[in-house]
mmCIF file of C-alpha atoms and ligand atoms in Angstrom:
data_model
loop_
_atom_site.group_PDB
_atom_site.id
_atom_site.type_symbol
_atom_site.label_atom_id
_atom_site.label_comp_id
_atom_site.label_asym_id
_atom_site.label_seq_id
_atom_site.Cartn_x
_atom_site.Cartn_y
_atom_site.Cartn_z
ATOM 1 C CA UNK E 1 -52.269 48.243 5.873
ATOM 2 C CA UNK E 2 -50.373 47.342 2.822
ATOM 3 C CA UNK E 3 -52.503 48.396 -0.618
ATOM 4 C CA UNK E 4 -50.989 44.241 -1.002
ATOM 5 C CA UNK E 5 -53.556 43.445 1.999
ATOM 6 C CA UNK E 6 -56.621 45.288 0.193
ATOM 7 C CA UNK E 7 -55.862 44.566 -3.290
ATOM 8 C CA UNK E 8 -58.664 42.221 -4.660
ATOM 9 C CA UNK E 9 -57.026 38.941 -6.428
ATOM 10 C CA UNK E 10 -60.530 38.022 -8.625
ATOM 11 C CA UNK E 11 -60.581 37.545 -12.011
ATOM 12 C CA UNK E 12 -61.550 40.269 -13.018
ATOM 13 C CA UNK E 13 -58.437 41.217 -10.848
ATOM 14 C CA UNK E 14 -56.294 39.078 -13.025
ATOM 15 C CA UNK E 15 -57.505 39.788 -16.588
ATOM 16 C CA UNK E 16 -57.285 43.478 -16.035
ATOM 17 C CA UNK E 17 -52.829 42.723 -16.404
ATOM 18 C CA UNK E 18 -53.698 38.964 -18.475
ATOM 19 C CA UNK E 19 -54.204 39.498 -22.489
ATOM 20 C CA UNK E 20 -52.992 36.481 -23.126
ATOM 21 C CA UNK E 21 -54.204 33.913 -20.750
ATOM 22 C CA UNK E 22 -51.418 33.057 -18.098
ATOM 23 C CA UNK E 23 -54.646 32.255 -15.720
ATOM 24 C CA UNK E 24 -56.143 29.550 -17.786
ATOM 25 C CA UNK E 25 -53.109 28.391 -18.772
ATOM 26 C CA UNK E 26 -51.765 27.642 -15.129
ATOM 27 C CA UNK E 27 -55.081 26.494 -14.441
ATOM 28 C CA UNK E 28 -55.593 23.833 -16.916
ATOM 29 C CA UNK E 29 -52.766 22.197 -14.957
ATOM 30 C CA UNK E 30 -55.500 18.256 -14.798
ATOM 31 C CA UNK E 31 -56.392 18.597 -18.405
ATOM 32 C CA UNK E 32 -53.184 19.131 -19.190
ATOM 33 C CA UNK E 33 -51.765 15.618 -17.558
ATOM 34 C CA UNK E 34 -55.025 13.990 -19.084
ATOM 35 C CA UNK E 35 -53.851 14.324 -22.408
ATOM 36 C CA UNK E 36 -50.417 13.963 -22.307
ATOM 37 C CA UNK E 37 -51.092 11.668 -20.567
ATOM 38 C CA UNK E 38 -53.587 10.346 -24.533
ATOM 39 C CA UNK E 39 -50.582 12.020 -25.869
ATOM 40 C CA UNK E 40 -47.637 10.080 -24.870
ATOM 41 C CA UNK E 41 -49.620 6.804 -25.529
ATOM 42 C CA UNK E 42 -50.975 8.958 -28.960
ATOM 43 C CA UNK E 43 -46.751 8.748 -29.880
ATOM 44 C CA UNK E 44 -46.838 5.008 -29.645
ATOM 45 C CA UNK E 45 -42.570 4.826 -27.894
ATOM 46 C CA UNK E 46 -41.469 1.181 -27.560
ATOM 47 C CA UNK E 47 -39.960 -0.055 -24.519
ATOM 48 C CA UNK E 48 -36.182 0.522 -24.617
ATOM 49 C CA UNK E 49 -33.350 -1.355 -21.996
ATOM 50 C CA UNK E 50 -32.026 1.667 -21.243
ATOM 51 C CA UNK E 51 -29.096 0.484 -18.373
ATOM 52 C CA UNK E 52 -27.490 3.655 -18.607
ATOM 53 C CA UNK E 53 -30.417 5.723 -16.891
ATOM 54 C CA UNK E 54 -31.597 9.092 -17.922
ATOM 55 C CA UNK E 55 -30.794 12.248 -19.031
ATOM 56 C CA UNK E 56 -33.237 14.408 -19.203
ATOM 57 C CA UNK E 57 -31.601 17.012 -21.264
ATOM 58 C CA UNK E 58 -33.400 20.906 -21.452
ATOM 59 C CA UNK E 59 -33.683 24.439 -20.285
ATOM 60 C CA UNK E 60 -35.718 26.480 -18.011
ATOM 61 C CA UNK E 61 -39.418 25.560 -18.664
ATOM 62 C CA UNK E 62 -39.051 22.962 -20.536
ATOM 63 C CA UNK E 63 -35.464 20.697 -17.948
ATOM 64 C CA UNK E 64 -38.229 21.971 -15.410
ATOM 65 C CA UNK E 65 -41.152 18.356 -15.892
ATOM 66 C CA UNK E 66 -37.814 16.291 -15.557
ATOM 67 C CA UNK E 67 -36.604 17.599 -12.405
ATOM 68 C CA UNK E 68 -40.007 16.957 -11.553
ATOM 69 C CA UNK E 69 -39.982 13.098 -12.448
ATOM 70 C CA UNK E 70 -37.100 12.791 -10.336
ATOM 71 C CA UNK E 71 -38.654 13.772 -7.589
ATOM 72 C CA UNK E 72 -42.114 12.805 -8.005
ATOM 73 C CA UNK E 73 -40.036 8.935 -8.874
ATOM 74 C CA UNK E 74 -37.638 9.601 -5.433
ATOM 75 C CA UNK E 75 -36.286 6.124 -4.336
ATOM 76 C CA UNK E 76 -38.977 4.681 -7.252
ATOM 77 C CA UNK E 77 -35.801 5.204 -9.342
ATOM 78 C CA UNK E 78 -34.503 1.994 -10.536
ATOM 79 C CA UNK E 79 -31.539 3.868 -12.455
ATOM 80 C CA UNK E 80 -30.016 6.899 -12.403
ATOM 81 C CA UNK E 81 -32.073 10.263 -13.470
ATOM 82 C CA UNK E 82 -30.064 13.078 -14.432
ATOM 83 C CA UNK E 83 -31.246 16.756 -15.893
ATOM 84 C CA UNK E 84 -29.121 18.016 -18.546
ATOM 85 C CA UNK E 85 -29.019 21.774 -18.471
ATOM 86 C CA UNK E 86 -26.220 22.449 -20.160
ATOM 87 C CA UNK E 87 -25.100 22.111 -23.606
ATOM 88 C CA UNK E 88 -23.184 19.065 -22.416
ATOM 89 C CA UNK E 89 -24.503 15.256 -21.317
ATOM 90 C CA UNK E 90 -23.207 13.660 -18.805
ATOM 91 C CA UNK E 91 -19.442 12.370 -19.233
ATOM 92 C CA UNK E 92 -21.050 8.877 -17.648
ATOM 93 C CA UNK E 93 -23.293 9.234 -21.385
ATOM 94 C CA UNK E 94 -23.359 5.656 -23.226
ATOM 95 C CA UNK E 95 -25.719 3.333 -25.350
ATOM 96 C CA UNK E 96 -26.644 2.142 -22.618
ATOM 97 C CA UNK E 97 -28.881 5.860 -21.855
ATOM 98 C CA UNK E 98 -31.788 7.087 -22.525
ATOM 99 C CA UNK E 99 -31.157 10.122 -23.482
ATOM 100 C CA UNK E 100 -34.681 12.685 -23.465
ATOM 101 C CA UNK E 101 -34.469 15.587 -25.488
ATOM 102 C CA UNK E 102 -37.496 18.307 -24.472
ATOM 103 C CA UNK E 103 -37.995 21.620 -25.802
ATOM 104 C CA UNK E 104 -41.425 23.220 -25.757
ATOM 105 C CA UNK E 105 -39.971 25.412 -29.305
ATOM 106 C CA UNK E 106 -37.821 22.541 -30.499
ATOM 107 C CA UNK E 107 -34.992 24.941 -31.373
ATOM 108 C CA UNK E 108 -33.386 26.138 -27.932
ATOM 109 C CA UNK E 109 -29.429 25.018 -28.710
ATOM 110 C CA UNK E 110 -28.603 24.477 -25.923
ATOM 111 C CA UNK E 111 -30.929 20.792 -26.712
ATOM 112 C CA UNK E 112 -30.072 19.773 -29.998
ATOM 113 C CA UNK E 113 -26.658 20.553 -29.001
ATOM 114 C CA UNK E 114 -27.124 17.376 -27.198
ATOM 115 C CA UNK E 115 -29.792 15.786 -28.855
ATOM 116 C CA UNK E 116 -26.716 16.172 -31.930
ATOM 117 C CA UNK E 117 -23.544 14.999 -28.761
ATOM 118 C CA UNK E 118 -26.738 11.671 -27.639
ATOM 119 C CA UNK E 119 -26.481 10.708 -31.256
ATOM 120 C CA UNK E 120 -23.537 10.938 -31.310
ATOM 121 C CA UNK E 121 -22.386 7.918 -28.853
ATOM 122 C CA UNK E 122 -25.272 6.648 -29.844
ATOM 123 C CA UNK E 123 -27.352 6.715 -27.357
ATOM 124 C CA UNK E 124 -31.003 5.560 -27.246
ATOM 125 C CA UNK E 125 -32.840 9.841 -27.894
ATOM 126 C CA UNK E 126 -36.355 10.659 -27.663
ATOM 127 C CA UNK E 127 -38.058 14.278 -27.996
ATOM 128 C CA UNK E 128 -40.953 15.324 -26.391
ATOM 129 C CA UNK E 129 -41.922 19.109 -28.783
ATOM 130 C CA UNK E 130 -43.781 20.945 -29.891
ATOM 131 C CA UNK E 131 -41.762 21.117 -33.568
ATOM 132 C CA UNK E 132 -38.536 23.112 -34.830
ATOM 133 C CA UNK E 133 -35.354 22.042 -35.806
ATOM 134 C CA UNK E 134 -35.536 19.283 -32.755
ATOM 135 C CA UNK E 135 -38.568 17.939 -34.720
ATOM 136 C CA UNK E 136 -37.407 18.116 -38.258
ATOM 137 C CA UNK E 137 -34.077 15.571 -37.005
ATOM 138 C CA UNK E 138 -36.196 13.466 -34.960
ATOM 139 C CA UNK E 139 -38.163 12.661 -37.977
ATOM 140 C CA UNK E 140 -34.989 12.463 -40.188
ATOM 141 C CA UNK E 141 -33.237 10.279 -37.756
ATOM 142 C CA UNK E 142 -36.138 8.171 -36.619
ATOM 143 C CA UNK E 143 -36.762 9.223 -33.383
ATOM 144 C CA UNK E 144 -39.194 9.326 -31.496
ATOM 145 C CA UNK E 145 -41.468 12.318 -30.497
ATOM 146 C CA UNK E 146 -43.646 13.538 -27.985
ATOM 147 C CA UNK E 147 -45.981 15.854 -29.706
ATOM 148 C CA UNK E 148 -47.117 19.202 -27.665
ATOM 149 C CA UNK E 149 -49.966 21.430 -28.217
ATOM 150 C CA UNK E 150 -48.706 24.560 -29.351
ATOM 151 C CA UNK E 151 -49.642 28.057 -28.352
ATOM 152 C CA UNK E 152 -47.925 28.069 -25.012
ATOM 153 C CA UNK E 153 -45.139 29.234 -22.658
ATOM 154 C CA UNK E 154 -42.836 26.768 -22.360
ATOM 155 C CA UNK E 155 -43.148 26.889 -18.074
ATOM 156 C CA UNK E 156 -46.923 26.519 -18.479
ATOM 157 C CA UNK E 157 -46.748 23.628 -20.460
ATOM 158 C CA UNK E 158 -45.361 22.088 -16.655
ATOM 159 C CA UNK E 159 -47.503 19.030 -16.793
ATOM 160 C CA UNK E 160 -47.424 17.582 -20.183
ATOM 161 C CA UNK E 161 -43.308 17.825 -19.854
ATOM 162 C CA UNK E 162 -43.602 15.944 -16.204
ATOM 163 C CA UNK E 163 -45.861 13.387 -17.798
ATOM 164 C CA UNK E 164 -43.524 12.733 -20.434
ATOM 165 C CA UNK E 165 -40.096 12.216 -19.324
ATOM 166 C CA UNK E 166 -42.302 10.118 -15.933
ATOM 167 C CA UNK E 167 -43.356 7.481 -18.611
ATOM 168 C CA UNK E 168 -40.192 7.859 -20.841
ATOM 169 C CA UNK E 169 -38.608 6.886 -16.851
ATOM 170 C CA UNK E 170 -41.268 4.063 -17.361
ATOM 171 C CA UNK E 171 -40.384 2.565 -20.873
ATOM 172 C CA UNK E 172 -36.808 2.766 -20.233
ATOM 173 C CA UNK E 173 -36.497 0.949 -16.876
ATOM 174 C CA UNK E 174 -35.677 3.464 -15.667
ATOM 175 C CA UNK E 175 -38.364 3.864 -12.932
ATOM 176 C CA UNK E 176 -41.800 2.802 -12.027
ATOM 177 C CA UNK E 177 -44.764 2.820 -13.991
ATOM 178 C CA UNK E 178 -46.905 5.736 -12.660
ATOM 179 C CA UNK E 179 -49.535 6.029 -14.849
ATOM 180 C CA UNK E 180 -52.450 5.445 -12.393
ATOM 181 C CA UNK E 181 -51.256 7.959 -9.645
ATOM 182 C CA UNK E 182 -50.765 10.313 -12.804
ATOM 183 C CA UNK E 183 -54.020 10.043 -13.208
ATOM 184 C CA UNK E 184 -55.533 10.496 -9.919
ATOM 185 C CA UNK E 185 -53.389 14.299 -9.236
ATOM 186 C CA UNK E 186 -55.368 15.158 -11.874
ATOM 187 C CA UNK E 187 -59.032 14.834 -9.936
ATOM 188 C CA UNK E 188 -56.249 16.222 -7.064
ATOM 189 C CA UNK E 189 -55.522 19.102 -8.938
ATOM 190 C CA UNK E 190 -58.432 19.386 -9.607
ATOM 191 C CA UNK E 191 -60.186 20.831 -6.800
ATOM 192 C CA UNK E 192 -57.090 22.601 -5.619
ATOM 193 C CA UNK E 193 -57.588 24.743 -9.262
ATOM 194 C CA UNK E 194 -61.278 25.134 -7.565
ATOM 195 C CA UNK E 195 -60.229 26.364 -4.341
ATOM 196 C CA UNK E 196 -57.304 28.336 -4.610
ATOM 197 C CA UNK E 197 -57.568 29.740 -8.823
ATOM 198 C CA UNK E 198 -59.202 33.379 -8.914
ATOM 199 C CA UNK E 199 -63.103 32.503 -8.061
ATOM 200 C CA UNK E 200 -61.751 31.051 -5.055
ATOM 201 C CA UNK E 201 -62.004 32.754 -1.563
ATOM 202 C CA UNK E 202 -60.029 36.356 -1.293
ATOM 203 C CA UNK E 203 -58.498 34.415 1.950
ATOM 204 C CA UNK E 204 -57.168 31.237 -0.293
ATOM 205 C CA UNK E 205 -53.246 30.004 0.312
ATOM 206 C CA UNK E 206 -51.969 30.793 -2.939
ATOM 207 C CA UNK E 207 -53.709 34.651 -2.465
ATOM 208 C CA UNK E 208 -52.338 35.217 1.213
ATOM 209 C CA UNK E 209 -49.187 34.304 0.361
ATOM 210 C CA UNK E 210 -48.796 36.103 -2.414
ATOM 211 C CA UNK E 211 -49.905 39.168 -0.504
ATOM 212 C CA UNK E 212 -47.712 38.573 2.931
ATOM 213 C CA UNK E 213 -44.887 38.035 -0.330
ATOM 214 C CA UNK E 214 -45.554 41.270 -2.119
ATOM 215 C CA UNK E 215 -42.168 43.963 -1.814
ATOM 216 C CA UNK E 216 -39.944 41.452 -1.119
ATOM 217 C CA UNK E 217 -37.473 39.573 -2.477
ATOM 218 C CA UNK E 218 -38.721 35.628 -1.831
ATOM 219 C CA UNK E 219 -35.945 32.728 -1.147
ATOM 220 C CA UNK E 220 -37.698 29.087 -1.570
ATOM 221 C CA UNK E 221 -36.755 26.739 0.615
ATOM 222 C CA UNK E 222 -37.383 23.089 -0.678
ATOM 223 C CA UNK E 223 -36.242 20.184 0.937
ATOM 224 C CA UNK E 224 -36.855 16.177 -0.648
ATOM 225 C CA UNK E 225 -39.140 16.033 -2.572
ATOM 226 C CA UNK E 226 -39.205 19.525 -2.981
ATOM 227 C CA UNK E 227 -36.618 20.381 -3.566
ATOM 228 C CA UNK E 228 -36.925 21.052 -7.938
ATOM 229 C CA UNK E 229 -40.189 22.481 -6.863
ATOM 230 C CA UNK E 230 -39.020 25.381 -4.950
ATOM 231 C CA UNK E 231 -36.777 26.033 -7.629
ATOM 232 C CA UNK E 232 -39.696 26.058 -10.246
ATOM 233 C CA UNK E 233 -41.167 28.868 -7.362
ATOM 234 C CA UNK E 234 -38.099 30.611 -8.048
ATOM 235 C CA UNK E 235 -38.870 30.309 -11.386
ATOM 236 C CA UNK E 236 -42.048 31.423 -11.883
ATOM 237 C CA UNK E 237 -41.873 34.584 -9.622
ATOM 238 C CA UNK E 238 -39.067 35.420 -11.945
ATOM 239 C CA UNK E 239 -40.810 34.996 -15.222
ATOM 240 C CA UNK E 240 -44.900 35.587 -15.017
ATOM 241 C CA UNK E 241 -43.434 38.029 -11.541
ATOM 242 C CA UNK E 242 -40.863 39.793 -13.071
ATOM 243 C CA UNK E 243 -39.372 39.591 -9.281
ATOM 244 C CA UNK E 244 -35.862 38.053 -8.307
ATOM 245 C CA UNK E 245 -36.376 35.311 -6.591
ATOM 246 C CA UNK E 246 -33.832 32.891 -5.504
ATOM 247 C CA UNK E 247 -34.229 27.768 -4.557
ATOM 248 C CA UNK E 248 -32.211 26.504 -2.207
ATOM 249 C CA UNK E 249 -32.704 23.463 -0.369
ATOM 250 C CA UNK E 250 -31.971 21.839 3.375
ATOM 251 C CA UNK E 251 -30.229 20.246 5.182
ATOM 252 C CA UNK E 252 -28.191 21.978 2.668
ATOM 253 C CA UNK E 253 -29.150 25.404 2.851
ATOM 254 C CA UNK E 254 -28.183 25.360 7.117
ATOM 255 C CA UNK E 255 -24.490 25.462 6.364
ATOM 256 C CA UNK E 256 -24.273 28.325 3.844
ATOM 257 C CA UNK E 257 -26.805 30.833 3.608
ATOM 258 C CA UNK E 258 -28.295 30.676 6.842
ATOM 259 C CA UNK E 259 -25.529 32.773 8.186
ATOM 260 C CA UNK E 260 -26.375 35.123 5.452
ATOM 261 C CA UNK E 261 -29.274 35.916 6.427
ATOM 262 C CA UNK E 262 -27.621 38.110 9.144
ATOM 263 C CA UNK E 263 -26.809 40.533 6.785
ATOM 264 C CA UNK E 264 -30.153 40.689 4.013
ATOM 265 C CA UNK E 265 -31.943 44.256 6.376
ATOM 266 C CA UNK E 266 -28.985 46.213 5.535
ATOM 267 C CA UNK E 267 -29.827 45.286 1.638
ATOM 268 C CA UNK E 268 -33.326 44.459 0.957
ATOM 269 C CA UNK E 269 -36.623 42.969 2.489
ATOM 270 C CA UNK E 270 -36.380 39.192 1.863
ATOM 271 C CA UNK E 271 -38.560 36.712 2.527
ATOM 272 C CA UNK E 272 -38.170 32.588 3.371
ATOM 273 C CA UNK E 273 -40.579 30.177 2.224
ATOM 274 C CA UNK E 274 -40.138 26.779 3.158
ATOM 275 C CA UNK E 275 -41.631 24.328 1.226
ATOM 276 C CA UNK E 276 -42.975 20.868 3.891
ATOM 277 C CA UNK E 277 -43.622 17.779 2.633
ATOM 278 C CA UNK E 278 -45.381 15.000 4.813
ATOM 279 C CA UNK E 279 -43.458 12.518 4.296
ATOM 280 C CA UNK E 280 -40.109 14.099 5.356
ATOM 281 C CA UNK E 281 -37.182 13.196 7.485
ATOM 282 C CA UNK E 282 -37.800 14.246 11.279
ATOM 283 C CA UNK E 283 -34.802 15.974 11.103
ATOM 284 C CA UNK E 284 -35.400 17.638 7.873
ATOM 285 C CA UNK E 285 -38.212 19.121 9.462
ATOM 286 C CA UNK E 286 -37.344 19.988 12.577
ATOM 287 C CA UNK E 287 -34.535 21.782 10.570
ATOM 288 C CA UNK E 288 -37.124 24.439 9.169
ATOM 289 C CA UNK E 289 -38.920 24.871 11.660
ATOM 290 C CA UNK E 290 -34.936 26.068 13.631
ATOM 291 C CA UNK E 291 -34.050 27.090 10.255
ATOM 292 C CA UNK E 292 -37.259 29.739 10.586
ATOM 293 C CA UNK E 293 -36.353 30.342 13.669
ATOM 294 C CA UNK E 294 -33.300 31.866 13.359
ATOM 295 C CA UNK E 295 -33.342 33.908 10.001
ATOM 296 C CA UNK E 296 -37.323 35.650 11.517
ATOM 297 C CA UNK E 297 -35.995 38.014 12.338
ATOM 298 C CA UNK E 298 -33.538 39.399 9.164
ATOM 299 C CA UNK E 299 -36.289 38.419 7.467
ATOM 300 C CA UNK E 300 -39.139 40.367 6.208
ATOM 301 C CA UNK E 301 -41.759 37.730 6.188
ATOM 302 C CA UNK E 302 -41.223 33.149 6.561
ATOM 303 C CA UNK E 303 -43.586 31.049 5.879
ATOM 304 C CA UNK E 304 -43.772 27.405 6.046
ATOM 305 C CA UNK E 305 -46.211 25.432 3.160
ATOM 306 C CA UNK E 306 -47.285 21.729 3.066
ATOM 307 C CA UNK E 307 -47.997 19.759 0.429
ATOM 308 C CA UNK E 308 -50.940 18.424 -0.071
ATOM 309 C CA UNK E 309 -52.422 14.724 -1.723
ATOM 310 C CA UNK E 310 -51.935 11.037 -0.631
ATOM 311 C CA UNK E 311 -48.807 10.157 -3.729
ATOM 312 C CA UNK E 312 -46.345 11.653 -4.264
ATOM 313 C CA UNK E 313 -46.817 12.932 -7.420
ATOM 314 C CA UNK E 314 -50.328 14.284 -6.489
ATOM 315 C CA UNK E 315 -48.195 15.865 -3.023
ATOM 316 C CA UNK E 316 -45.302 17.018 -5.754
ATOM 317 C CA UNK E 317 -47.680 18.360 -8.362
ATOM 318 C CA UNK E 318 -50.031 19.921 -5.675
ATOM 319 C CA UNK E 319 -47.390 23.219 -4.698
ATOM 320 C CA UNK E 320 -46.433 23.177 -8.103
ATOM 321 C CA UNK E 321 -49.357 24.712 -8.075
ATOM 322 C CA UNK E 322 -49.744 26.561 -5.282
ATOM 323 C CA UNK E 323 -46.581 28.102 -6.623
ATOM 324 C CA UNK E 324 -47.518 29.047 -10.319
ATOM 325 C CA UNK E 325 -50.452 30.395 -8.361
ATOM 326 C CA UNK E 326 -48.373 32.782 -6.371
ATOM 327 C CA UNK E 327 -46.514 34.265 -8.764
ATOM 328 C CA UNK E 328 -49.348 34.998 -10.957
ATOM 329 C CA UNK E 329 -50.909 37.077 -7.873
ATOM 330 C CA UNK E 330 -47.702 38.328 -7.657
ATOM 331 C CA UNK E 331 -47.657 39.895 -11.018
ATOM 332 C CA UNK E 332 -51.273 40.911 -10.463
ATOM 333 C CA UNK E 333 -50.495 42.755 -7.512
ATOM 334 C CA UNK E 334 -47.841 44.276 -9.283
ATOM 335 C CA UNK E 335 -49.866 45.704 -12.202
ATOM 336 C CA UNK E 336 -47.712 43.409 -14.254
ATOM 337 C CA UNK E 337 -48.252 40.798 -17.031
ATOM 338 C CA UNK E 338 -47.620 37.423 -16.673
ATOM 339 C CA UNK E 339 -46.618 35.712 -20.104
ATOM 340 C CA UNK E 340 -44.286 37.959 -21.993
ATOM 341 C CA UNK E 341 -40.672 36.851 -21.044
ATOM 342 C CA UNK E 342 -38.716 39.856 -23.060
ATOM 343 C CA UNK E 343 -35.207 39.546 -21.721
ATOM 344 C CA UNK E 344 -35.608 35.697 -22.675
ATOM 345 C CA UNK E 345 -36.205 36.405 -26.156
ATOM 346 C CA UNK E 346 -33.683 39.036 -26.838
ATOM 347 C CA UNK E 347 -31.068 36.749 -24.990
ATOM 348 C CA UNK E 348 -31.905 33.992 -27.832
ATOM 349 C CA UNK E 349 -32.319 36.929 -30.274
ATOM 350 C CA UNK E 350 -28.519 38.392 -29.648
ATOM 351 C CA UNK E 351 -27.090 34.796 -29.453
ATOM 352 C CA UNK E 352 -28.679 34.003 -33.065
ATOM 353 C CA UNK E 353 -26.869 37.460 -34.784
ATOM 354 C CA UNK E 354 -23.357 35.782 -33.349
HETATM 355 O O1 PA5 K 401 -40.021 29.933 -19.414
HETATM 356 C C1 PA5 K 401 -40.050 29.405 -20.982
HETATM 357 O O2 PA5 K 401 -39.485 30.340 -22.108
HETATM 358 C C2 PA5 K 401 -37.329 29.848 -21.333
HETATM 359 O O3 PA5 K 401 -36.978 29.264 -19.994
HETATM 360 C C3 PA5 K 401 -37.962 28.187 -22.190
HETATM 361 O O4 PA5 K 401 -38.284 26.726 -21.265
HETATM 362 C C4 PA5 K 401 -35.707 28.251 -22.474
HETATM 363 O O5 PA5 K 401 -35.516 29.378 -22.478
HETATM 364 C C5 PA5 K 401 -35.957 26.637 -23.032
HETATM 365 O O6 PA5 K 401 -36.351 27.239 -24.408
HETATM 366 P P1 PA5 K 401 -37.556 26.112 -24.849
HETATM 367 O O7 PA5 K 401 -38.136 25.663 -23.830
HETATM 368 O O8 PA5 K 401 -38.312 26.614 -26.201
HETATM 369 O O9 PA5 K 401 -36.319 24.986 -25.212
#
């Protein structure tokens, strides 16, 4: 039996590696969703029709809320919703577009560049941040700000950033309002927190998955609703567990990545997690099963996990919580602190010196 198989993942084990309380921040998602609804409402944003749709500009942990909001809305989006993770906005951004600039710190240079670019084309702008230069600029320009609470790592504010993007989408006419759905989702996620958190059983889904993924390089595959979640899992495994991980989506990966698996055993122990959803196209479900069977001989382990819940928002955020907890438990199994992201900070410092 491997060490991971016998390592306990209870509260004491988590606290031993988690001095900055990342576990509490992950388990706080239900409260974050409720607080986010209140914060957006308190910000008193006026509806602004944006026939050109919505661009969410942000990086890393601050961009993921836009991607998740776009997935949650799915075909309820009535106008284009794009996520810009770069210094530039899409070329089609005009005065008819709403640009939501999302930066937890408010000092991310790519997001600041997009804020300026949006101003230059006369786009409608909204900001979501804790402060920094972005909040200063927004105040100077009279741009509405959705205030985020301080004290988190940006990636832990995922509930806040998702709700902000959903509400701005509704306010600019890019999608239906899903405030009631978010409220119900908070209760749903609360039940999952009790089942999957450190005080839950040792054979709970996230603890078992973390043990199964331990000592492997995880490849996370999403499809439809779960594509953005696959990327979230990858990023959380990178940042919390301090491990390489990769994300791709079906059906596209059946046209390239599936071939590469044959060489995997020559390099390292790769594992695969397929993120399934009850509402998938029936052919997409068949692809999960067939792809899994094809890569299985080359993989250290493979898993299929299902979204849980009724609405798209419930199902989406159930898997976000699951991935966050898997990444936390992987950190515990490795004995690493899930909090610090030194490489990201060092890179930002080096760039600031240039
Ligand atoms: O997870 C992280 O810390 C990063 O991905 C940050 O979110 C990213 O560097 C952008 O910073 P900010 O969220 O402050 O805009």
